[in-house]
Amino acid sequence: MSEEVPASVFPTVLFGRYGSGMPPRISLDRARRIALGAQGFGRPRPSGRVDVRHFRRVLRTVKLIQLDSVNVFARAHYLPFFSRLGSYHRGALDRWLWRSGEVFEYWGHEASLLPVDDRRLMHWRMERGLGWSRVRSLESEDPGYIRAVYEEVTRRGPLQARDLPDPGVRDPRSMWGWSKGKVALESLFARGRITVADRRNFTRRYDLTERVIPVFDGEPPTREQAQTRLLMQAARSLGVATADDLADYYRIGMTEVRPLVRRLVAEGELVEVEVEGWSKRAYLHPEAVTPRRVEGAALVSPFDSLVWYRPRVERLWGFSYRLEIYVPAERRVHGYYVLPFLLDGDLVARVDLKAERKAGVLRVRAAFVEDGHDPVRVARALGAELEQAASWLGLGRIEIGGRGNLVSCLRR
């Protein structure tokens, strides 16, 4: 079992340089352990049945779960829970996410699932709405249509765009080919007037916000107050982070983040530190813990908050990572849907996976071990994790492809 030690219990080690007027220095190894502990990888997976209490713990830890429509291996929102908890019932997770009233969808870090208590912190973003050109054009050119769509949701919700009496034609030139009705629904969603009641085949069904989740009363926090709170939540979920890392977590602009971070340091809410090998100053959450060691294996989604910000991943592990879904096939280096593999606190490999559900096969299209790691040890751990993933997804067998420097060991 990993042991967690609050940073404050070893002040002479971590904070001993304050007397010299210099920020305290953290080794890269410690920064990795702090980061992993903050993301929920510093504790073992549950040994018994996984239930709602475990789902709540993951969301409390990472604060938001990114959504994405890609379903090559598994839906993006399923994987952060699997990485931290191991096998669980996906239907039980879906019921909690969309039926409990404890979670809501919004634009957090891209499309995300967030604790409902954080909805107040998104009021400033709701006031701003979406900046996409089609949304802005419709809001300015045909607000009456948007009002009509809102009234339709009021009468008949929950519904999706195709349920509208006048959904409009799909525009093949726009992102995702949205119809006029879908644009109107997304405008209302971004402004908080409607929300996602549930999803069917991953398609959003919208209803009035007050019919889906508790809505906040009273005066919402100001933009600055909300962003300050979000930055502190990001700091807690990252453990130790640069200003860029903090800004990326909830996608807040750097021009707003810099003065807020300076103020948080001055007020003692964040501790300014140096991390070995990092060219930029970093900031430690005062309640961050350092696991004495991080043990265990996990497949990590490309949309997991551990690896959202690729420059941070490279700083922490020297792991250069790029999602190649939108790269032409002939130019891909590692594959289409490649997941990093975490083993005992280090990113040691990457694997391109595809779930062929009708055939009941988990296909490993490529597997690569990182330089400096024992391929036999990595393959043994990765094989065990792939077996658990296949079982979790209800796939009967695993087939190993021929690409990558790890596949021969993985076959054995």
XYZ file of N, CA, C and O in Angstrom, residues 300-303 307 310 313-314 319-323 338-340 350:
68
model
N -4.171 4.614 -19.087
C -4.615 5.996 -18.890
C -5.218 6.514 -20.187
O -4.575 6.494 -21.242
N -6.446 6.990 -20.103
C -7.129 7.540 -21.274
C -6.413 8.780 -21.800
O -5.867 9.568 -21.028
N -6.439 8.996 -23.120
C -5.929 10.268 -23.664
C -6.669 11.478 -23.104
O -6.158 12.597 -23.149
N -7.894 11.255 -22.563
C -8.707 12.339 -22.040
C -8.726 12.364 -20.516
O -9.583 13.002 -19.906
N -3.156 13.427 -17.923
C -2.345 13.680 -19.120
C -2.966 14.725 -20.042
O -2.551 14.853 -21.190
N -0.217 18.209 -22.324
C 0.927 17.415 -22.772
C 2.279 17.987 -22.333
O 3.198 17.217 -22.019
N 2.997 16.540 -18.976
C 3.356 15.120 -19.044
C 4.834 14.973 -19.416
O 5.557 14.150 -18.844
N 5.287 15.794 -20.352
C 6.690 15.720 -20.758
C 7.604 16.212 -19.645
O 8.682 15.658 -19.427
N 7.796 12.062 -21.224
C 6.927 11.238 -22.068
C 6.276 12.147 -23.105
O 5.391 12.940 -22.786
N 6.730 12.065 -24.338
C 6.184 12.894 -25.409
C 4.942 12.201 -25.960
O 5.027 11.100 -26.507
N 3.799 12.854 -25.812
C 2.531 12.185 -26.088
C 1.674 13.044 -26.997
O 1.474 14.238 -26.754
N 1.148 12.425 -28.034
C 0.273 13.101 -28.975
C -0.853 12.160 -29.364
O -0.606 10.994 -29.707
N -2.069 12.648 -29.294
C -3.211 11.869 -29.750
C -3.290 11.991 -31.265
O -3.424 13.089 -31.803
N -4.175 5.703 -28.732
C -3.038 5.218 -27.950
C -3.178 5.664 -26.500
O -3.357 6.857 -26.217
N -3.091 4.718 -25.592
C -3.181 4.989 -24.164
C -1.810 4.844 -23.513
O -1.124 3.832 -23.724
N -1.375 5.830 -22.728
C -0.173 5.628 -21.916
C -0.417 4.532 -20.882
O -1.551 4.316 -20.430
N 3.170 2.629 -24.168
C 1.944 3.131 -24.784
C 1.382 2.035 -25.674
O 2.139 1.251 -26.254
